[in-house]
PDB file of C-alpha atoms in Angstrom:
ATOM      1  CA  GLN A 500      -6.323  15.441 -10.580  1.00  0.00           C
ATOM      2  CA  LEU A 501      -4.719  11.880  -9.676  1.00  0.00           C
ATOM      3  CA  GLN A 502      -7.157   9.048  -8.072  1.00  0.00           C
ATOM      4  CA  LEU A 503      -6.390   5.945  -6.857  1.00  0.00           C
ATOM      5  CA  ILE A 504      -8.850   2.958  -7.017  1.00  0.00           C
ATOM      6  CA  GLU A 505      -8.121  -0.371  -5.271  1.00  0.00           C
ATOM      7  CA  SER A 506      -9.657  -3.585  -6.064  1.00  0.00           C
ATOM      8  CA  GLY A 507      -9.190  -7.377  -4.952  1.00  0.00           C
ATOM      9  CA  GLY A 508     -10.429  -7.180  -1.506  1.00  0.00           C
ATOM     10  CA  GLY A 509     -12.595  -9.955  -0.079  1.00  0.00           C
ATOM     11  CA  SER A 510     -12.820 -12.665   2.368  1.00  0.00           C
ATOM     12  CA  VAL A 511     -10.574 -15.516   2.659  1.00  0.00           C
ATOM     13  CA  ARG A 512      -9.826 -18.270   5.082  1.00  0.00           C
ATOM     14  CA  ALA A 513      -6.795 -17.886   7.218  1.00  0.00           C
ATOM     15  CA  GLY A 514      -3.649 -19.322   5.491  1.00  0.00           C
ATOM     16  CA  GLY A 515      -5.117 -18.130   2.164  1.00  0.00           C
ATOM     17  CA  SER A 516      -3.970 -15.690  -0.326  1.00  0.00           C
ATOM     18  CA  LEU A 517      -5.356 -12.389  -2.020  1.00  0.00           C
ATOM     19  CA  ARG A 518      -3.961  -9.861  -4.300  1.00  0.00           C
ATOM     20  CA  LEU A 519      -4.635  -6.412  -4.183  1.00  0.00           C
ATOM     21  CA  SER A 520      -4.439  -4.024  -7.127  1.00  0.00           C
ATOM     22  CA  CYS A 521      -4.623  -0.079  -7.167  1.00  0.00           C
ATOM     23  CA  TYR A 522      -4.936   1.846 -10.569  1.00  0.00           C
ATOM     24  CA  ARG A 523      -4.132   5.507 -10.995  1.00  0.00           C
ATOM     25  CA  HIS A 524      -6.273   7.352 -12.929  1.00  0.00           C
ATOM     26  CA  GLY A 525      -5.189  11.010 -13.935  1.00  0.00           C
ATOM     27  CA  ASP A 526      -1.641  12.609 -13.267  1.00  0.00           C
ATOM     28  CA  SER A 527       0.264  14.159 -10.361  1.00  0.00           C
ATOM     29  CA  ARG A 528       1.119  17.780 -10.961  1.00  0.00           C
ATOM     30  CA  PHE A 529       4.700  16.809  -9.315  1.00  0.00           C
ATOM     31  CA  GLY A 530       5.065  13.439 -10.414  1.00  0.00           C
ATOM     32  CA  LEU A 531       5.306  10.082  -8.473  1.00  0.00           C
ATOM     33  CA  ASN A 532       8.238   7.983  -6.826  1.00  0.00           C
ATOM     34  CA  CYS A 533       6.584   6.154  -4.071  1.00  0.00           C
ATOM     35  CA  MET A 534       3.431   3.849  -4.200  1.00  0.00           C
ATOM     36  CA  GLY A 535       2.202   1.379  -1.261  1.00  0.00           C
ATOM     37  CA  TRP A 536      -0.395   0.302   1.227  1.00  0.00           C
ATOM     38  CA  PHE A 537      -1.703   1.272   4.574  1.00  0.00           C
ATOM     39  CA  ARG A 538      -4.310  -0.732   6.455  1.00  0.00           C
ATOM     40  CA  GLN A 539      -6.413   0.284   9.409  1.00  0.00           C
ATOM     41  CA  VAL A 540      -8.784  -1.573  11.761  1.00  0.00           C
ATOM     42  CA  PRO A 541     -11.366   0.480  13.493  1.00  0.00           C
ATOM     43  CA  GLY A 542     -10.029   1.553  16.959  1.00  0.00           C
ATOM     44  CA  LYS A 543      -6.609   0.954  16.129  1.00  0.00           C
ATOM     45  CA  GLU A 544      -3.622   2.932  14.790  1.00  0.00           C
ATOM     46  CA  ARG A 545      -3.275   2.896  10.934  1.00  0.00           C
ATOM     47  CA  GLU A 546      -0.220   0.774   9.853  1.00  0.00           C
ATOM     48  CA  GLY A 547       2.054   1.229   6.818  1.00  0.00           C
ATOM     49  CA  VAL A 548       2.159  -2.152   5.031  1.00  0.00           C
ATOM     50  CA  ALA A 549       4.520  -2.262   2.051  1.00  0.00           C
ATOM     51  CA  PHE A 550       5.728   0.453  -0.170  1.00  0.00           C
ATOM     52  CA  MET A 551       7.938   0.598  -3.219  1.00  0.00           C
ATOM     53  CA  TYR A 552      10.201   3.648  -3.967  1.00  0.00           C
ATOM     54  CA  SER A 553      11.512   4.418  -7.433  1.00  0.00           C
ATOM     55  CA  GLY A 554      10.401   0.882  -8.632  1.00  0.00           C
ATOM     56  CA  THR A 555      13.312  -0.724  -6.716  1.00  0.00           C
ATOM     57  CA  SER A 556      13.559  -0.224  -3.218  1.00  0.00           C
ATOM     58  CA  THR A 557      10.893  -1.770  -0.750  1.00  0.00           C
ATOM     59  CA  TYR A 558       9.553  -1.415   2.686  1.00  0.00           C
ATOM     60  CA  TYR A 559       7.630  -3.876   4.554  1.00  0.00           C
ATOM     61  CA  ALA A 560       6.170  -3.736   8.227  1.00  0.00           C
ATOM     62  CA  ASP A 561       7.553  -6.456  10.251  1.00  0.00           C
ATOM     63  CA  SER A 562       4.314  -8.028  10.632  1.00  0.00           C
ATOM     64  CA  VAL A 563       3.797  -9.005   6.870  1.00  0.00           C
ATOM     65  CA  LYS A 564       7.694  -9.484   6.098  1.00  0.00           C
ATOM     66  CA  GLY A 565       7.909 -12.936   4.406  1.00  0.00           C
ATOM     67  CA  ARG A 566       4.156 -13.140   3.350  1.00  0.00           C
ATOM     68  CA  PHE A 567       3.505  -9.769   1.543  1.00  0.00           C
ATOM     69  CA  THR A 568       4.904  -8.481  -1.690  1.00  0.00           C
ATOM     70  CA  VAL A 569       4.579  -5.190  -3.067  1.00  0.00           C
ATOM     71  CA  SER A 570       5.079  -4.633  -7.086  1.00  0.00           C
ATOM     72  CA  GLN A 571       4.244  -1.849  -9.337  1.00  0.00           C
ATOM     73  CA  ASP A 572       3.735  -1.311 -12.841  1.00  0.00           C
ATOM     74  CA  ASN A 573       5.683   1.044 -15.149  1.00  0.00           C
ATOM     75  CA  ASP A 574       5.309   4.999 -14.987  1.00  0.00           C
ATOM     76  CA  TYR A 575       3.643   4.241 -11.626  1.00  0.00           C
ATOM     77  CA  THR A 576       0.246   3.339 -13.100  1.00  0.00           C
ATOM     78  CA  ALA A 577      -0.582   0.423 -10.812  1.00  0.00           C
ATOM     79  CA  VAL A 578       0.774  -0.877  -7.550  1.00  0.00           C
ATOM     80  CA  HIS A 579      -0.098  -4.535  -6.263  1.00  0.00           C
ATOM     81  CA  LEU A 580       0.098  -6.263  -3.232  1.00  0.00           C
ATOM     82  CA  GLN A 581       0.297  -9.869  -3.077  1.00  0.00           C
ATOM     83  CA  MET A 582      -0.758 -11.454   0.379  1.00  0.00           C
ATOM     84  CA  SER A 583      -0.098 -14.676   1.279  1.00  0.00           C
ATOM     85  CA  ASN A 584      -0.435 -16.877   4.511  1.00  0.00           C
ATOM     86  CA  LEU A 585      -2.951 -14.508   5.631  1.00  0.00           C
ATOM     87  CA  ASN A 586      -4.034 -14.566   9.378  1.00  0.00           C
ATOM     88  CA  LEU A 587      -6.721 -13.025  11.540  1.00  0.00           C
ATOM     89  CA  GLU A 588      -4.472 -10.075  12.111  1.00  0.00           C
ATOM     90  CA  ASP A 589      -4.481  -9.063   8.601  1.00  0.00           C
ATOM     91  CA  THR A 590      -8.047  -8.312   8.488  1.00  0.00           C
ATOM     92  CA  ALA A 591      -8.607  -4.505   7.730  1.00  0.00           C
ATOM     93  CA  THR A 592      -9.404  -1.796   5.382  1.00  0.00           C
ATOM     94  CA  TYR A 593      -6.297  -1.595   2.881  1.00  0.00           C
ATOM     95  CA  GLN A 594      -5.872   1.670   1.102  1.00  0.00           C
ATOM     96  CA  CYS A 595      -3.519   2.518  -1.616  1.00  0.00           C
ATOM     97  CA  VAL A 596      -1.067   5.486  -1.516  1.00  0.00           C
ATOM     98  CA  ALA A 597       1.045   7.427  -3.775  1.00  0.00           C
ATOM     99  CA  THR A 598       3.443  10.363  -3.360  1.00  0.00           C
ATOM    100  CA  LYS A 599       6.666  12.021  -4.289  1.00  0.00           C
ATOM    101  CA  THR A 600       8.867  11.790  -1.620  1.00  0.00           C
ATOM    102  CA  THR A 601      12.645  11.078  -0.345  1.00  0.00           C
ATOM    103  CA  TYR A 602      13.804   7.343  -0.166  1.00  0.00           C
ATOM    104  CA  LYS A 603      13.876   7.938   3.803  1.00  0.00           C
ATOM    105  CA  TYR A 604       9.792   8.303   3.775  1.00  0.00           C
ATOM    106  CA  CYS A 605       9.126   5.585   1.384  1.00  0.00           C
ATOM    107  CA  ALA A 606      11.620   2.986   2.452  1.00  0.00           C
ATOM    108  CA  GLN A 607      12.472   3.483   5.767  1.00  0.00           C
ATOM    109  CA  VAL A 608      10.420   5.630   8.126  1.00  0.00           C
ATOM    110  CA  ILE A 609       6.643   5.510   7.133  1.00  0.00           C
ATOM    111  CA  ARG A 610       4.155   8.454   8.028  1.00  0.00           C
ATOM    112  CA  SER A 611       0.848   8.816   6.575  1.00  0.00           C
ATOM    113  CA  ASP A 612       1.115  12.468   6.221  1.00  0.00           C
ATOM    114  CA  VAL A 613       3.992  12.041   3.696  1.00  0.00           C
ATOM    115  CA  PHE A 614       1.430  10.591   1.153  1.00  0.00           C
ATOM    116  CA  ASP A 615      -0.516  13.137  -1.013  1.00  0.00           C
ATOM    117  CA  TYR A 616      -2.821  10.576  -2.752  1.00  0.00           C
ATOM    118  CA  TRP A 617      -5.109   8.104  -1.104  1.00  0.00           C
ATOM    119  CA  GLY A 618      -7.570   5.362  -2.534  1.00  0.00           C
ATOM    120  CA  PRO A 619     -10.891   4.917  -0.953  1.00  0.00           C
ATOM    121  CA  GLY A 620     -10.046   1.477   0.306  1.00  0.00           C
ATOM    122  CA  THR A 621     -10.649  -2.051   0.084  1.00  0.00           C
ATOM    123  CA  LYS A 622     -11.847  -4.515   2.899  1.00  0.00           C
ATOM    124  CA  VAL A 623      -9.859  -7.896   3.363  1.00  0.00           C
ATOM    125  CA  ALA A 624     -11.769 -10.151   6.107  1.00  0.00           C
ATOM    126  CA  VAL A 625      -9.625 -13.455   6.983  1.00  0.00           C
ATOM    127  CA  SER A 626     -11.673 -15.881   8.745  1.00  0.00           C
ATOM    128  CA  ALA A 627     -10.570 -18.885  10.937  1.00  0.00           C
TER     129      ALA A 627
END
């Protein structure tokens, strides 16, 4: 059974940077080709933040373009999220996800129900 474990969350001042990492433990029965990150604030809709398809194509939410970078280790062993120029609106719980899907649902149209595997989440708090 595949498990995802995140690390790297914490508190940071606005304008600062954080790097989140997520490591895969175990194997997926059907393989993986998409890994990435969602975030959620209590009372708000979950947001797809950044994803990588087949180690090459990427998707970024408009709210993080130019500030966040997603990267992935070989064989889908880990996915990372480098976050720069953080602002108050980036405060959230960030969850790592993984699945096997099509290019459309990893790099164009992000839906949470597509993702089979979810990490427990790591909190990011940005203060003024």
